[in-house]
Amino acid sequence: MTRVSEHLNQALHDLMESDPAVHLLGEDVSDPYGGAFKITRGLSDRFGSRVRSTPLSEGSIVGVGAGLALAGDKAVVEIMFSDFVTLAFDQIANFAAKSTAMYGRAVPVPLIVRCPTGGNRGYGPTHSQSLQKHFIGVPGLSLFEMTPFHDAGELFARMFALGRPCLFFEDKVLYTRHMHRLDDLFRFELTGDTARIVVDGAAEPDCTLVTHGGLVHRTLDAMRTLLVEDEVVCELLVPAQLYPVPRLPGLEDARHVCVIDDGGEGGSWSAEVARVLYPRLWGGLRGPITLVNSADAVIPAAPHLERDVLVQAGRIRAAVREAVS
């Protein structure tokens, strides 16, 4: 069964093979290194100068990618660790995103900024963050995240088709997981943008969980324990597009909703999901939408301390138990 990292690598090969206008830029993306997480392995050997390893300057890398996009080509830019996408914030928010609308006519900017993200690998405070929330609400910018249920090639095509710059978050632990693998308790289906995972054969869920791709397996662990130990049935919704928040399916009869986000508390993606859902669900919910986030703290390098800061299955279980009690 294909791992997520292998799936992404193949999707990039297919993308560059099918579209000669696509360029790929980033630190150490060329062979033999093939990127810090080997997602770009084999691309420079196959596609030559369309794949360029760059100096360590995230602002410059994204600026060149945006320039290629404005000039009529397409660019995929890799930020080695998503923590450093903050060094390119000006190029993303003030140049690439605004370029879609400030020249008197609509201008396509087909740019994808890939961001390996998240913790639970002991990489410490500056290599473990989930910074999705800092880009929510930027006009002209869309946010996506890789999941184990969505085809990466289809997501790349979709992002380019938008004609606007997109950030594409890829959880570093998710790289090691397999695509489409679930145990016998669950089944999933794709409904539009969203993967919907349900307990096979169960009745209506007691709680609907919403999360992003990097938290899928921790959330599934929580769902399994809630079912076996508490007889609480949950369903899980995993959108590939984080912002603008898509219309999430299967919520018409939702009793409780819990949104789980690996970013820190305050101004979070989970809060944005809740903001979008409240007008739609207000009349039927039995209680407030529950938000589960990582702690408002710098992420430690020590594994036992890192686990205390980042969202784990135990924190999800406790939040759901409280919500449905």
Coordinates of C-alpha atoms in Angstrom, one line a residue:
M1 CA 0.0 0.0 0.0
T2 CA 1.3 3.4 -1.0
R3 CA 2.6 5.8 1.7
V4 CA 1.5 9.4 1.6
S5 CA 5.1 10.6 0.8
E6 CA 5.3 8.2 -2.1
H7 CA 1.8 9.3 -3.3
L8 CA 2.9 12.9 -3.3
N9 CA 6.1 12.2 -5.1
Q10 CA 4.2 10.3 -7.8
A11 CA 1.7 13.1 -8.1
L12 CA 4.5 15.7 -8.7
H13 CA 6.0 13.4 -11.3
D14 CA 2.7 13.1 -13.1
L15 CA 2.0 16.9 -12.8
M16 CA 5.4 17.9 -14.3
E17 CA 5.1 15.2 -17.0
S18 CA 1.6 16.4 -18.1
D19 CA 2.3 20.1 -18.0
P20 CA 5.6 21.5 -19.2
A21 CA 4.7 25.0 -17.8
V22 CA 5.2 23.7 -14.2
H23 CA 8.4 24.6 -12.4
L24 CA 9.5 23.4 -8.9
L25 CA 11.7 25.4 -6.6
G26 CA 13.0 25.0 -3.1
E27 CA 15.9 24.3 -0.8
D28 CA 17.7 21.0 -1.6
V29 CA 14.8 19.8 -3.8
S30 CA 17.2 18.5 -6.5
D31 CA 18.7 15.0 -6.6
P32 CA 20.4 13.2 -5.1
Y33 CA 18.9 14.8 -1.9
G34 CA 15.3 15.1 -3.2
G35 CA 14.1 17.4 -0.4
A36 CA 14.2 17.0 3.4
F37 CA 11.4 14.5 3.3
K38 CA 12.2 13.0 -0.2
I39 CA 8.9 14.2 -1.7
T40 CA 10.8 15.7 -4.7
R41 CA 13.1 12.7 -5.3
G42 CA 13.8 11.9 -8.9
L43 CA 12.2 15.1 -10.3
S44 CA 15.4 17.0 -11.2
D45 CA 16.9 14.0 -12.9
R46 CA 13.8 13.7 -15.0
F47 CA 12.8 17.3 -15.6
G48 CA 16.2 19.1 -15.5
S49 CA 16.2 22.8 -15.2
R50 CA 12.5 23.0 -14.4
V51 CA 13.5 21.8 -10.9
R52 CA 15.8 24.2 -9.1
S53 CA 17.5 24.0 -5.7
T54 CA 17.6 27.5 -4.3
P55 CA 19.5 29.5 -1.7
L56 CA 18.1 29.6 1.9
S57 CA 15.7 32.6 1.3
E58 CA 12.1 31.7 1.6
G59 CA 11.0 35.2 0.5
S60 CA 13.1 35.0 -2.6
I61 CA 11.9 31.5 -3.4
V62 CA 8.2 32.4 -3.2
G63 CA 8.9 35.7 -5.0
V64 CA 10.4 33.9 -8.0
G65 CA 7.6 31.4 -8.0
A66 CA 5.0 34.1 -8.0
G67 CA 6.9 35.9 -10.8
L68 CA 6.9 32.7 -12.9
A69 CA 3.1 32.4 -12.3
L70 CA 2.5 36.0 -13.3
A71 CA 4.6 35.5 -16.4
G72 CA 2.3 32.7 -17.6
D73 CA 4.0 29.6 -16.2
K74 CA 3.1 27.7 -13.1
A75 CA 5.2 27.1 -10.0
V76 CA 5.3 24.7 -7.1
V77 CA 7.5 26.1 -4.2
E78 CA 8.6 23.9 -1.3
I79 CA 9.2 25.5 2.1
M80 CA 11.5 22.9 3.8
F81 CA 9.7 23.4 7.2
S82 CA 6.4 25.3 7.2
D83 CA 7.6 27.3 10.2
F84 CA 9.8 29.3 7.8
V85 CA 6.8 30.2 5.6
T86 CA 6.6 33.3 7.9
L87 CA 9.7 34.6 6.2
A88 CA 7.8 34.6 2.9
F89 CA 4.6 36.2 4.4
D90 CA 5.1 39.5 2.5
Q91 CA 5.6 37.8 -0.8
I92 CA 2.5 35.6 -0.2
A93 CA 0.1 38.1 1.3
N94 CA 1.2 41.4 -0.3
F95 CA 2.5 40.2 -3.7
A96 CA 1.1 36.9 -4.9
A97 CA -2.4 37.1 -3.3
K98 CA -2.9 40.7 -4.2
S99 CA -1.6 40.3 -7.8
T100 CA -4.8 38.4 -8.6
A101 CA -6.9 41.6 -8.4
M102 CA -4.8 44.9 -8.4
Y103 CA -4.1 45.3 -12.1
G104 CA -7.5 46.4 -13.3
R105 CA -8.5 42.9 -14.4
A106 CA -8.4 39.4 -13.0
V107 CA -4.9 38.0 -13.3
P108 CA -4.2 34.3 -12.7
V109 CA -1.4 33.5 -10.3
P110 CA -1.0 29.7 -10.4
L111 CA 1.3 29.2 -7.5
I112 CA 1.4 26.3 -4.9
V113 CA 3.5 26.8 -1.8
R114 CA 4.0 23.3 -0.2
C115 CA 4.5 23.4 3.6
P116 CA 5.7 20.3 5.5
T117 CA 4.0 21.0 8.8
G118 CA 3.3 19.8 12.4
G119 CA 5.1 18.2 15.3
N120 CA 5.3 14.9 17.1
R121 CA 8.8 14.3 15.8
G122 CA 10.9 16.0 18.4
Y123 CA 12.1 18.8 16.1
G124 CA 11.6 21.5 18.7
P125 CA 10.0 25.0 18.7
T126 CA 11.0 26.3 15.3
H127 CA 10.4 23.1 13.2
S128 CA 7.1 21.7 14.6
Q129 CA 4.4 24.3 14.3
S130 CA 1.1 24.3 12.5
L131 CA 0.7 27.8 11.2
Q132 CA -2.3 27.5 9.0
K133 CA -4.2 30.1 11.0
H134 CA -1.9 32.9 10.1
F135 CA -3.0 32.8 6.5
I136 CA -6.8 32.5 7.0
G137 CA -8.7 35.5 5.7
V138 CA -6.0 36.8 3.2
P139 CA -7.9 38.0 0.1
G140 CA -6.9 36.1 -3.0
L141 CA -5.3 33.2 -1.0
S142 CA -6.6 29.7 -0.5
L143 CA -5.4 27.0 2.0
F144 CA -5.4 23.2 1.4
E145 CA -4.0 20.3 3.3
M146 CA -3.0 16.8 2.3
T147 CA -5.1 14.0 3.8
P148 CA -4.9 10.2 3.5
F149 CA -8.1 10.2 1.6
H150 CA -7.7 12.8 -1.2
D151 CA -5.7 12.2 -4.4
A152 CA -2.8 14.6 -4.4
G153 CA -2.8 14.9 -8.2
E154 CA -6.4 16.0 -8.2
L155 CA -5.6 18.6 -5.5
F156 CA -2.7 20.0 -7.5
A157 CA -4.9 20.3 -10.6
R158 CA -7.6 21.9 -8.5
M159 CA -5.3 24.5 -6.9
F160 CA -3.8 25.5 -10.3
A161 CA -7.3 25.7 -11.8
L162 CA -8.3 28.3 -9.1
G163 CA -5.8 30.8 -10.7
R164 CA -4.9 32.1 -7.3
P165 CA -1.9 31.3 -4.9
C166 CA -2.5 28.3 -2.6
L167 CA -0.7 27.1 0.5
F168 CA -0.6 23.3 0.6
F169 CA 0.1 21.9 4.1
E170 CA 1.5 18.4 4.4
D171 CA 1.8 16.9 7.9
K172 CA 5.3 15.4 8.5
V173 CA 4.0 12.4 10.4
L174 CA 1.3 11.8 7.8
Y175 CA 4.1 11.3 5.2
T176 CA 4.8 7.9 6.9
R177 CA 1.1 6.8 6.9
H178 CA -0.6 4.8 4.1
M179 CA -3.2 6.2 1.7
H180 CA -6.8 5.1 2.2
R181 CA -6.1 2.7 5.1
L182 CA -8.7 2.3 7.8
D183 CA -9.3 -0.6 10.2
D184 CA -12.5 -2.7 10.1
L185 CA -14.5 -0.4 12.4
F186 CA -14.7 2.5 9.9
R187 CA -15.5 3.2 6.3
F188 CA -15.1 6.4 4.3
E189 CA -16.5 8.2 1.3
L190 CA -15.6 11.3 -0.5
T191 CA -18.5 13.9 -0.7
G192 CA -17.3 16.8 -2.8
D193 CA -14.3 18.3 -1.1
T194 CA -14.7 16.3 2.1
A195 CA -13.8 12.8 3.3
R196 CA -16.5 11.4 5.6
I197 CA -15.5 8.6 7.9
V198 CA -18.2 6.8 9.8
V199 CA -18.5 3.7 12.1
D200 CA -19.5 0.9 9.8
G201 CA -23.0 -0.1 10.4
A202 CA -23.7 2.4 13.2
A203 CA -26.8 4.5 13.7
E204 CA -26.8 8.3 13.7
P205 CA -23.6 9.7 15.4
D206 CA -23.6 11.2 18.8
C207 CA -21.0 13.7 17.8
T208 CA -19.5 15.0 14.5
L209 CA -15.8 15.7 14.5
V210 CA -14.1 18.0 12.0
T211 CA -10.4 18.0 11.5
H212 CA -7.6 18.6 9.0
G213 CA -5.4 16.0 7.4
G214 CA -2.5 15.9 9.9
L215 CA -4.8 15.0 12.8
V216 CA -6.8 12.2 11.1
H217 CA -5.1 9.3 12.8
R218 CA -5.1 10.8 16.3
T219 CA -8.8 11.6 15.8
L220 CA -9.5 8.1 14.6
D221 CA -7.7 6.7 17.7
A222 CA -10.0 8.8 19.9
M223 CA -13.1 7.7 17.9
R224 CA -12.2 4.1 18.4
T225 CA -11.8 4.4 22.2
L226 CA -15.0 6.4 22.5
L227 CA -16.9 3.7 20.7
V228 CA -15.4 0.8 22.6
E229 CA -15.2 2.2 26.1
D230 CA -18.1 4.8 26.2
E231 CA -20.4 3.6 23.4
V232 CA -20.2 7.1 21.9
V233 CA -20.5 7.0 18.1
C234 CA -18.7 9.7 16.2
E235 CA -18.3 10.5 12.5
L236 CA -15.4 12.4 11.1
L237 CA -15.3 15.1 8.4
V238 CA -11.9 15.9 6.8
P239 CA -11.9 18.7 4.1
A240 CA -9.0 19.0 1.8
Q241 CA -9.7 22.8 1.5
L242 CA -9.2 24.6 4.8
Y243 CA -9.9 28.1 3.6
P244 CA -12.3 29.3 2.4
V245 CA -14.1 26.7 4.5
P246 CA -16.1 24.4 2.1
R247 CA -19.7 23.3 2.8
L248 CA -19.3 20.3 5.1
P249 CA -21.7 17.4 4.4
G250 CA -23.8 15.4 6.8
L251 CA -24.5 18.0 9.4
E252 CA -28.2 18.5 9.0
D253 CA -29.0 16.4 12.1
A254 CA -25.8 17.0 14.0
R255 CA -26.3 16.9 17.8
H256 CA -22.8 18.0 18.8
V257 CA -19.9 19.2 16.7
C258 CA -16.2 19.2 17.8
V259 CA -13.5 20.9 15.6
I260 CA -10.0 19.7 16.2
D261 CA -7.0 21.7 15.1
D262 CA -3.3 21.2 15.7
G263 CA -2.6 24.9 15.7
G264 CA -2.5 26.9 18.9
E265 CA -5.5 28.5 20.6
G266 CA -6.7 31.9 19.5
G267 CA -7.5 33.0 16.0
S268 CA -7.5 29.4 14.8
W269 CA -8.8 27.4 11.9
S270 CA -11.1 25.6 14.3
A271 CA -12.7 29.0 15.3
E272 CA -13.1 29.8 11.6
V273 CA -14.9 26.5 11.0
A274 CA -17.2 27.2 13.9
R275 CA -17.9 30.7 12.6
V276 CA -19.0 29.2 9.3
L277 CA -21.1 26.5 10.9
Y278 CA -23.0 28.4 13.5
P279 CA -25.5 30.2 11.2
R280 CA -26.2 26.9 9.5
L281 CA -26.6 24.7 12.6
W282 CA -27.7 27.0 15.3
G283 CA -31.3 25.7 15.5
G284 CA -30.3 22.1 15.9
L285 CA -27.2 21.9 18.1
R286 CA -27.6 20.7 21.7
G287 CA -24.7 22.7 22.9
P288 CA -21.9 25.0 21.7
I289 CA -19.4 23.8 19.1
T290 CA -16.4 22.4 20.9
L291 CA -12.9 23.6 19.8
V292 CA -9.9 21.4 20.5
N293 CA -6.5 23.0 19.9
S294 CA -2.9 22.7 20.9
A295 CA -1.9 24.6 24.0
D296 CA -1.0 28.2 23.8
A297 CA 2.7 27.4 24.3
V298 CA 6.0 27.1 22.6
I299 CA 6.5 23.5 21.4
P300 CA 9.2 21.7 23.4
A301 CA 11.7 19.3 21.8
A302 CA 11.5 16.7 24.6
P303 CA 8.9 14.1 23.4
H304 CA 7.0 13.8 26.6
L305 CA 6.6 17.6 26.9
E306 CA 5.8 18.0 23.2
R307 CA 2.9 15.5 23.6
D308 CA 1.5 17.7 26.4
V309 CA 1.4 20.7 24.2
L310 CA 0.1 19.2 20.9
V311 CA -3.3 17.7 20.4
Q312 CA -3.4 14.0 21.2
A313 CA -6.1 11.4 21.2
G314 CA -6.7 11.7 24.9
R315 CA -7.5 15.4 24.7
I316 CA -10.0 14.7 21.9
R317 CA -11.7 11.9 23.9
A318 CA -12.0 14.2 27.0
A319 CA -13.5 17.0 24.9
V320 CA -16.1 14.7 23.2
R321 CA -17.1 13.1 26.5
E322 CA -17.7 16.5 28.1
A323 CA -19.7 17.7 25.0
V324 CA -22.1 14.7 24.9
S325 CA -22.5 14.2 28.6

